[in-house]
Tab-separated table of C-alpha atoms in Angstrom:
chain	number	residue	atom	x	y	z
A	19	MET	CA	-38.145	49.952	-61.965
A	20	SER	CA	-39.571	53.086	-60.468
A	21	PHE	CA	-37.682	55.267	-58.033
A	22	ARG	CA	-38.793	55.230	-54.361
A	23	TYR	CA	-37.043	56.974	-51.462
A	24	GLU	CA	-38.098	56.473	-47.823
A	25	ILE	CA	-37.331	58.995	-45.075
A	26	ARG	CA	-38.158	58.592	-41.368
A	27	LEU	CA	-37.951	61.609	-39.043
A	28	SER	CA	-37.844	60.612	-35.394
A	29	GLY	CA	-37.393	62.318	-32.060
A	30	ALA	CA	-39.548	63.976	-29.427
A	31	GLY	CA	-42.799	65.884	-29.723
A	32	GLY	CA	-42.139	69.616	-30.099
A	33	GLN	CA	-38.994	69.193	-32.204
A	34	GLY	CA	-40.907	70.191	-35.334
A	35	LEU	CA	-40.405	66.945	-37.228
A	36	ILE	CA	-43.885	66.885	-38.762
A	37	LEU	CA	-43.220	70.318	-40.277
A	38	VAL	CA	-39.973	68.965	-41.769
A	39	GLY	CA	-41.934	66.078	-43.264
A	40	LYS	CA	-44.506	68.401	-44.779
A	41	ILE	CA	-41.841	70.659	-46.266
A	42	LEU	CA	-39.995	67.687	-47.791
A	43	ALA	CA	-43.180	66.223	-49.261
A	44	GLU	CA	-44.403	69.534	-50.628
A	45	ALA	CA	-41.004	70.420	-52.053
A	46	ALA	CA	-40.821	67.087	-53.866
A	47	ALA	CA	-44.403	67.103	-55.106
A	48	ILE	CA	-45.405	70.700	-55.679
A	49	TYR	CA	-42.105	72.230	-56.742
A	50	ASP	CA	-40.182	69.223	-58.107
A	51	GLU	CA	-43.180	67.408	-59.693
A	52	LYS	CA	-42.539	64.068	-58.026
A	53	ASN	CA	-45.141	62.178	-55.978
A	54	ALA	CA	-44.917	62.191	-52.200
A	55	THR	CA	-46.779	61.050	-49.106
A	56	GLN	CA	-46.243	62.230	-45.560
A	57	SER	CA	-47.629	60.355	-42.589
A	58	GLN	CA	-47.576	60.201	-38.823
A	59	SER	CA	-48.330	57.253	-36.611
A	60	TYR	CA	-49.866	57.857	-33.236
A	61	GLY	CA	-50.034	55.168	-30.626
A	62	PRO	CA	-48.264	54.141	-27.442
A	63	GLU	CA	-45.107	56.073	-28.453
A	64	ALA	CA	-46.984	59.317	-28.975
A	65	ARG	CA	-48.553	58.926	-25.533
A	66	GLY	CA	-44.973	58.764	-24.201
A	67	GLY	CA	-43.968	61.969	-25.997
A	68	ALA	CA	-42.106	60.464	-28.965
A	69	SER	CA	-42.669	61.743	-32.491
A	70	ARG	CA	-42.289	59.940	-35.805
A	71	SER	CA	-43.075	61.165	-39.275
A	72	GLU	CA	-42.438	59.438	-42.597
A	73	VAL	CA	-42.025	60.811	-46.086
A	74	ILE	CA	-42.005	58.709	-49.230
A	75	ILE	CA	-40.961	60.248	-52.516
A	76	SER	CA	-41.422	58.488	-55.830
A	77	ASP	CA	-41.688	59.172	-59.515
A	78	ASP	CA	-44.666	56.812	-59.590
A	79	ASP	CA	-47.932	56.442	-57.648
A	80	ILE	CA	-47.344	55.511	-54.006
A	81	ASP	CA	-49.581	52.561	-53.206
A	82	TYR	CA	-47.970	51.581	-49.920
A	83	PRO	CA	-47.306	54.781	-47.935
A	84	LYS	CA	-45.467	53.128	-45.049
A	85	ALA	CA	-41.660	53.093	-44.809
A	86	THR	CA	-40.329	49.538	-44.653
A	87	ASN	CA	-36.814	49.849	-46.048
A	88	ILE	CA	-35.483	53.184	-44.921
A	89	ASP	CA	-33.100	55.160	-47.113
A	90	LEU	CA	-32.595	57.974	-44.623
A	91	LEU	CA	-33.273	58.181	-40.884
A	92	LEU	CA	-33.099	61.408	-38.878
A	93	ALA	CA	-32.837	60.619	-35.152
A	94	MET	CA	-33.124	63.617	-32.828
A	95	THR	CA	-33.089	61.619	-29.563
A	96	GLN	CA	-31.205	58.608	-28.199
A	97	GLU	CA	-34.497	56.721	-27.937
A	98	ALA	CA	-35.107	57.257	-31.672
A	99	VAL	CA	-31.633	55.890	-32.471
A	100	GLU	CA	-32.218	52.741	-30.421
A	101	LYS	CA	-35.652	52.171	-31.838
A	102	TYR	CA	-35.236	52.844	-35.536
A	103	SER	CA	-31.660	52.455	-36.745
A	104	SER	CA	-32.168	48.733	-37.342
A	105	ASP	CA	-34.833	49.607	-39.967
A	106	VAL	CA	-32.316	51.460	-42.140
A	107	LYS	CA	-31.284	49.642	-45.291
A	108	GLU	CA	-27.738	48.633	-46.196
A	109	ASN	CA	-25.706	51.658	-47.229
A	110	GLY	CA	-28.558	53.899	-46.078
A	111	ILE	CA	-28.022	57.158	-44.178
A	112	VAL	CA	-28.491	57.891	-40.477
A	113	ILE	CA	-28.311	61.511	-39.298
A	114	VAL	CA	-28.117	62.036	-35.533
A	115	ASP	CA	-28.316	65.189	-33.440
A	116	SER	CA	-25.328	64.773	-31.134
A	117	SER	CA	-26.754	67.451	-28.817
A	118	TYR	CA	-29.037	64.672	-27.566
A	119	VAL	CA	-27.622	61.450	-29.001
A	120	LYS	CA	-24.629	60.408	-26.962
A	121	LYS	CA	-24.196	56.943	-28.454
A	122	ALA	CA	-24.230	56.813	-32.252
A	123	PRO	CA	-25.676	53.703	-33.897
A	124	GLU	CA	-23.593	51.011	-35.516
A	125	GLY	CA	-24.579	49.045	-38.593
A	126	ASN	CA	-24.199	48.722	-42.348
A	127	PHE	CA	-25.140	52.321	-42.954
A	128	LYS	CA	-23.457	55.713	-43.027
A	129	VAL	CA	-23.767	57.811	-39.873
A	130	TYR	CA	-23.572	61.612	-39.909
A	131	SER	CA	-23.444	63.221	-36.496
A	132	PHE	CA	-23.809	66.972	-35.908
A	133	PRO	CA	-24.746	68.893	-32.726
A	134	ILE	CA	-27.787	70.235	-34.569
A	135	THR	CA	-29.711	71.729	-31.649
A	136	ASN	CA	-26.578	73.319	-30.173
A	137	ILE	CA	-25.766	74.848	-33.554
A	138	ALA	CA	-29.309	76.231	-33.786
A	139	GLU	CA	-28.887	77.865	-30.407
A	140	ASP	CA	-25.299	79.107	-30.785
A	141	GLU	CA	-25.064	80.015	-34.463
A	142	ILE	CA	-28.593	80.999	-35.454
A	143	GLY	CA	-29.674	82.140	-31.981
A	144	LYS	CA	-32.888	80.112	-32.062
A	145	LYS	CA	-33.052	76.560	-30.737
A	146	ILE	CA	-36.421	76.160	-32.466
A	147	VAL	CA	-34.818	76.086	-35.950
A	148	ALA	CA	-32.880	72.879	-35.207
A	149	ASN	CA	-35.450	71.034	-37.326
A	150	ILE	CA	-34.756	73.273	-40.335
A	151	ILE	CA	-30.986	72.839	-39.962
A	152	ALA	CA	-31.654	69.089	-39.976
A	153	LEU	CA	-33.742	69.605	-43.131
A	154	GLY	CA	-30.691	71.158	-44.827
A	155	VAL	CA	-28.547	68.177	-43.847
A	156	ILE	CA	-31.205	65.779	-45.175
A	157	VAL	CA	-31.596	67.592	-48.505
A	158	LYS	CA	-27.844	67.738	-49.080
A	159	LEU	CA	-27.184	64.093	-48.162
A	160	SER	CA	-30.205	62.548	-49.907
A	161	ASN	CA	-29.637	64.587	-53.071
A	162	ILE	CA	-33.084	63.869	-54.518
A	163	ILE	CA	-34.909	67.195	-54.001
A	164	SER	CA	-33.690	70.506	-55.373
A	165	GLU	CA	-32.623	73.135	-52.844
A	166	ASN	CA	-34.818	75.723	-54.584
A	167	ALA	CA	-37.885	73.509	-54.233
A	168	VAL	CA	-37.219	73.251	-50.500
A	169	ILE	CA	-36.726	77.005	-50.148
A	170	ASN	CA	-40.105	77.559	-51.862
A	171	ALA	CA	-41.759	75.058	-49.534
A	172	ILE	CA	-40.132	76.667	-46.465
A	173	ARG	CA	-41.465	80.087	-47.511
A	174	ALA	CA	-44.956	78.594	-47.926
A	175	ARG	CA	-44.990	76.718	-44.612
A	176	VAL	CA	-43.132	78.523	-41.832
A	177	PRO	CA	-44.885	81.256	-39.812
A	178	LYS	CA	-44.964	84.653	-41.534
A	179	GLY	CA	-42.006	86.826	-40.537
A	180	THR	CA	-39.715	83.845	-39.848
A	181	GLU	CA	-38.967	82.964	-43.475
A	182	GLU	CA	-35.481	84.469	-43.627
A	183	THR	CA	-34.338	82.950	-40.319
A	184	ASN	CA	-35.544	79.559	-41.480
A	185	ILE	CA	-33.877	79.837	-44.878
A	186	LYS	CA	-30.656	80.844	-43.109
A	187	ALA	CA	-30.989	77.740	-40.902
A	188	PHE	CA	-31.636	75.565	-43.958
A	189	LYS	CA	-28.529	76.883	-45.725
A	190	HIS	CA	-26.544	76.353	-42.555
A	191	GLY	CA	-27.615	72.701	-42.610
A	192	ILE	CA	-26.572	72.354	-46.271
A	193	GLY	CA	-23.216	73.876	-45.333
A	194	LEU	CA	-22.627	71.429	-42.496
A	195	VAL	CA	-22.445	68.609	-45.023
A	196	SER	CA	-20.527	70.496	-47.703
A	197	THR	CA	-17.689	71.433	-45.413
A	198	GLN	CA	-17.148	67.952	-43.980
B	6	MET	CA	-61.885	40.962	-36.099
B	7	SER	CA	-60.244	44.201	-35.143
B	8	PHE	CA	-61.919	47.560	-35.475
B	9	ARG	CA	-60.735	49.898	-38.254
B	10	TYR	CA	-62.306	53.223	-39.253
B	11	GLU	CA	-61.190	55.190	-42.330
B	12	ILE	CA	-61.741	58.938	-42.720
B	13	ARG	CA	-60.850	61.040	-45.767
B	14	LEU	CA	-60.816	64.852	-45.514
B	15	SER	CA	-60.888	66.518	-48.919
B	16	GLY	CA	-61.134	70.026	-50.270
B	17	ALA	CA	-58.818	72.863	-51.205
B	18	GLY	CA	-55.453	73.892	-49.802
B	19	GLY	CA	-55.884	76.487	-47.044
B	20	GLN	CA	-59.127	74.986	-45.685
B	21	GLY	CA	-57.248	73.530	-42.709
B	22	LEU	CA	-57.999	69.885	-43.408
B	23	ILE	CA	-54.569	68.620	-42.370
B	24	LEU	CA	-55.061	70.215	-38.949
B	25	VAL	CA	-58.415	68.420	-38.648
B	26	GLY	CA	-56.662	65.146	-39.482
B	27	LYS	CA	-54.006	65.736	-36.861
B	28	ILE	CA	-56.573	66.599	-34.190
B	29	LEU	CA	-58.634	63.488	-34.978
B	30	ALA	CA	-55.568	61.216	-34.909
B	31	GLU	CA	-54.194	62.729	-31.712
B	32	ALA	CA	-57.563	62.642	-29.992
B	33	ALA	CA	-57.988	58.968	-30.840
B	34	ALA	CA	-54.434	57.940	-29.979
B	35	ILE	CA	-53.232	60.197	-27.190
B	36	TYR	CA	-56.466	60.836	-25.324
B	37	ASP	CA	-58.604	57.811	-26.248
B	38	GLU	CA	-55.772	55.215	-26.314
B	39	LYS	CA	-56.553	53.853	-29.757
B	40	ASN	CA	-54.019	53.633	-32.595
B	41	ALA	CA	-54.140	56.147	-35.413
B	42	THR	CA	-52.281	57.236	-38.522
B	43	GLN	CA	-52.675	60.491	-40.377
B	44	SER	CA	-51.324	60.979	-43.877
B	45	GLN	CA	-51.302	63.357	-46.811
B	46	SER	CA	-50.682	62.557	-50.428
B	47	TYR	CA	-49.031	65.150	-52.583
B	48	GLY	CA	-48.963	64.847	-56.342
B	49	PRO	CA	-50.690	66.303	-59.382
B	50	GLU	CA	-53.771	67.247	-57.289
B	51	ALA	CA	-51.706	69.220	-54.789
B	52	ARG	CA	-50.089	71.110	-57.657
B	53	GLY	CA	-53.625	72.093	-58.709
B	54	GLY	CA	-54.478	73.354	-55.194
B	55	ALA	CA	-56.488	70.392	-53.928
B	56	SER	CA	-55.935	68.974	-50.446
B	57	ARG	CA	-56.503	65.450	-49.157
B	58	SER	CA	-55.739	64.045	-45.739
B	59	GLU	CA	-56.560	60.600	-44.389
B	60	VAL	CA	-56.971	59.334	-40.841
B	61	ILE	CA	-57.192	55.689	-39.887
B	62	ILE	CA	-58.233	54.729	-36.374
B	63	SER	CA	-57.940	51.201	-35.077
B	64	ASP	CA	-57.729	49.238	-31.867
B	65	ASP	CA	-54.892	47.249	-33.435
B	66	ASP	CA	-51.596	48.065	-35.209
B	67	ILE	CA	-52.167	49.812	-38.532
B	68	ASP	CA	-50.104	48.017	-41.145
B	69	TYR	CA	-51.678	49.553	-44.203
B	70	PRO	CA	-52.099	53.279	-43.546
B	71	LYS	CA	-53.965	54.077	-46.757
B	72	ALA	CA	-57.749	54.445	-46.894
B	73	THR	CA	-59.299	51.975	-49.331
B	74	ASN	CA	-62.812	51.496	-48.001
B	75	ILE	CA	-63.908	54.818	-46.625
B	76	ASP	CA	-66.244	54.986	-43.649
B	77	LEU	CA	-66.533	58.769	-43.631
B	78	LEU	CA	-65.729	61.352	-46.311
B	79	LEU	CA	-65.669	65.099	-45.682
B	80	ALA	CA	-65.866	66.991	-48.991
B	81	MET	CA	-65.344	70.748	-48.758
B	82	THR	CA	-65.415	71.415	-52.538
B	83	GLN	CA	-67.446	70.171	-55.520
B	84	GLU	CA	-64.245	68.735	-57.019
B	85	ALA	CA	-63.720	66.639	-53.875
B	86	VAL	CA	-67.273	65.299	-54.110
B	87	GLU	CA	-66.824	64.270	-57.749
B	88	LYS	CA	-63.473	62.696	-57.120
B	89	TYR	CA	-63.939	60.766	-53.899
B	90	SER	CA	-67.568	59.914	-53.198
B	91	SER	CA	-67.281	56.692	-55.209
B	92	ASP	CA	-64.646	55.456	-52.706
B	93	VAL	CA	-67.110	55.561	-49.803
B	94	LYS	CA	-68.330	52.199	-48.614
B	95	GLU	CA	-71.929	51.052	-48.550
B	96	ASN	CA	-73.814	52.755	-45.725
B	97	GLY	CA	-70.812	55.008	-45.155
B	98	ILE	CA	-71.113	58.729	-44.413
B	99	VAL	CA	-70.498	61.703	-46.715
B	100	ILE	CA	-70.450	65.199	-45.220
B	101	VAL	CA	-70.507	68.091	-47.676
B	102	ASP	CA	-70.055	71.824	-47.173
B	103	SER	CA	-73.009	73.219	-49.124
B	104	SER	CA	-71.362	76.660	-49.114
B	105	TYR	CA	-69.208	75.271	-51.941
B	106	VAL	CA	-70.850	71.993	-52.950
B	107	LYS	CA	-73.865	72.757	-55.110
B	108	LYS	CA	-74.551	69.217	-56.278
B	109	ALA	CA	-74.615	66.587	-53.511
B	110	PRO	CA	-73.376	63.108	-54.382
B	111	GLU	CA	-75.661	60.134	-54.904
B	112	GLY	CA	-74.853	56.571	-53.904
B	113	ASN	CA	-75.359	53.870	-51.306
B	114	PHE	CA	-74.240	56.112	-48.464
B	115	LYS	CA	-75.726	58.697	-46.140
B	116	VAL	CA	-75.220	62.337	-47.132
B	117	TYR	CA	-75.176	65.152	-44.584
B	118	SER	CA	-75.116	68.637	-46.075
B	119	PHE	CA	-74.506	71.797	-44.047
B	120	PRO	CA	-73.384	75.287	-45.182
B	121	ILE	CA	-70.308	74.883	-42.985
B	122	THR	CA	-68.229	77.811	-44.229
B	123	ASN	CA	-71.207	80.179	-44.223
B	124	ILE	CA	-72.030	79.135	-40.664
B	125	ALA	CA	-68.403	79.792	-39.646
B	126	GLU	CA	-68.651	83.290	-41.080
B	127	ASP	CA	-72.152	84.196	-39.915
B	128	GLU	CA	-72.445	82.446	-36.555
B	129	ILE	CA	-68.872	82.313	-35.226
B	130	GLY	CA	-67.655	85.384	-37.120
B	131	LYS	CA	-64.579	83.612	-38.447
B	132	LYS	CA	-64.576	81.829	-41.799
B	133	ILE	CA	-61.293	80.166	-40.827
B	134	VAL	CA	-62.982	77.902	-38.225
B	135	ALA	CA	-65.102	76.124	-40.873
B	136	ASN	CA	-62.694	73.188	-40.543
B	137	ILE	CA	-63.345	72.917	-36.789
B	138	ILE	CA	-67.113	73.076	-37.279
B	139	ALA	CA	-66.661	70.212	-39.757
B	140	LEU	CA	-64.634	68.384	-37.084
B	141	GLY	CA	-67.609	68.609	-34.736
B	142	VAL	CA	-69.915	67.164	-37.396
B	143	ILE	CA	-67.442	64.334	-38.037
B	144	VAL	CA	-67.033	63.456	-34.347
B	145	LYS	CA	-70.781	63.424	-33.748
B	146	LEU	CA	-71.634	61.343	-36.825
B	147	SER	CA	-68.755	58.850	-36.600
B	148	ASN	CA	-69.294	58.310	-32.867
B	149	ILE	CA	-65.915	56.603	-32.336
B	150	ILE	CA	-63.888	59.332	-30.547
B	151	SER	CA	-64.952	60.960	-27.315
B	152	GLU	CA	-65.795	64.665	-27.441
B	153	ASN	CA	-63.501	65.321	-24.475
B	154	ALA	CA	-60.548	63.707	-26.268
B	155	VAL	CA	-61.142	66.019	-29.219
B	156	ILE	CA	-61.399	69.090	-26.993
B	157	ASN	CA	-58.045	68.173	-25.413
B	158	ALA	CA	-56.461	67.741	-28.843
B	159	ILE	CA	-57.918	71.067	-30.045
B	160	ARG	CA	-56.413	72.845	-27.016
B	161	ALA	CA	-53.029	71.259	-27.772
B	162	ARG	CA	-53.017	72.021	-31.500
B	163	VAL	CA	-54.685	75.324	-32.353
B	164	PRO	CA	-52.748	78.611	-32.106
B	165	LYS	CA	-52.519	79.985	-28.565
B	166	GLY	CA	-55.292	82.463	-27.829
B	167	THR	CA	-57.733	80.836	-30.266
B	168	GLU	CA	-58.647	77.840	-28.112
B	169	GLU	CA	-62.027	79.073	-26.939
B	170	THR	CA	-63.172	80.184	-30.399
B	171	ASN	CA	-62.187	76.800	-31.800
B	172	ILE	CA	-63.948	74.883	-29.024
B	173	LYS	CA	-67.042	77.004	-29.630
B	174	ALA	CA	-66.829	76.123	-33.338
B	175	PHE	CA	-66.406	72.427	-32.485
B	176	LYS	CA	-69.468	72.435	-30.244
B	177	HIS	CA	-71.397	74.271	-32.933
B	178	GLY	CA	-70.531	71.425	-35.324
B	179	ILE	CA	-71.704	68.819	-32.804
B	180	GLY	CA	-74.932	70.777	-32.423
B	181	LEU	CA	-75.600	70.851	-36.162
B	182	VAL	CA	-76.022	67.094	-36.105
B	183	SER	CA	-77.859	66.860	-32.807
B	184	THR	CA	-80.586	69.253	-33.897
B	185	GLN	CA	-81.324	67.629	-37.238
């Protein structure tokens, strides 16, 4: 059976989750030679300011590019937790940003809670890199994309001049998991 | 039966096609109150420098976010023409950038050919807005998203300070069709 891994990135508009999705998909496909799709749905939620992006990574063609059985959920707001944690599969992974999520989800999945946005502000000095810290946490916990592939994709995708700050944020995210 | 419209944007990496997809999806969903999905596939083609983005617009939920019966294809390279024009449905629309596409496709669809990149360079003075000129052509020919919705989405999405140039490029694209 072919390998398929489903990631949903959820939170508010402006948190940079679509960029995280693009970096994950490009890292997997361009630098790690897997197949990947990245998609956004826009509808009533987007009109309310919510943001959702999905990434599917596979070693085979991806015929159905919608996440239905989520391996890993990133939830950057309480609303995202309430709405999406029930879609996570048994023994899946939920990562929450405890800067915004005050009530962690309960279910048959593993929950990892870090004050991601606060860490971005206090330890990197830039709240805007919270998404890239979250990317580090995702890459470490999912363990399906090489860290070097992600670093290459970060360099290719973030605004010129911000590469080193973003790579620092990414490594900080990796470290959050390693030192648990 | 519910309304569903499938758009595929194809060309080379760096031509800004993913931004066009995002603007179309946001215009339809956030400003025109339809539903939309926007997706990218990454795989062997992306490793070779090709780019493909898909937008699906519907008045209903979008359960299958992959384009299978294309209403409108934008092809910004010859390779994209060769690869994708056979996926366009009968009486569908193919738009080609004749700056790069030297051999227009043949089939049971309508073909619109404009030297989009050359026009961007010569008439707007910025090659980089070729994608937004193409957006204008798409919006005019597809006739399913309001021009005002697209202008709002352009303002929200393009880099600060470039809004007016991009809106000028968009209107130029609209005008290319109107004056045929």
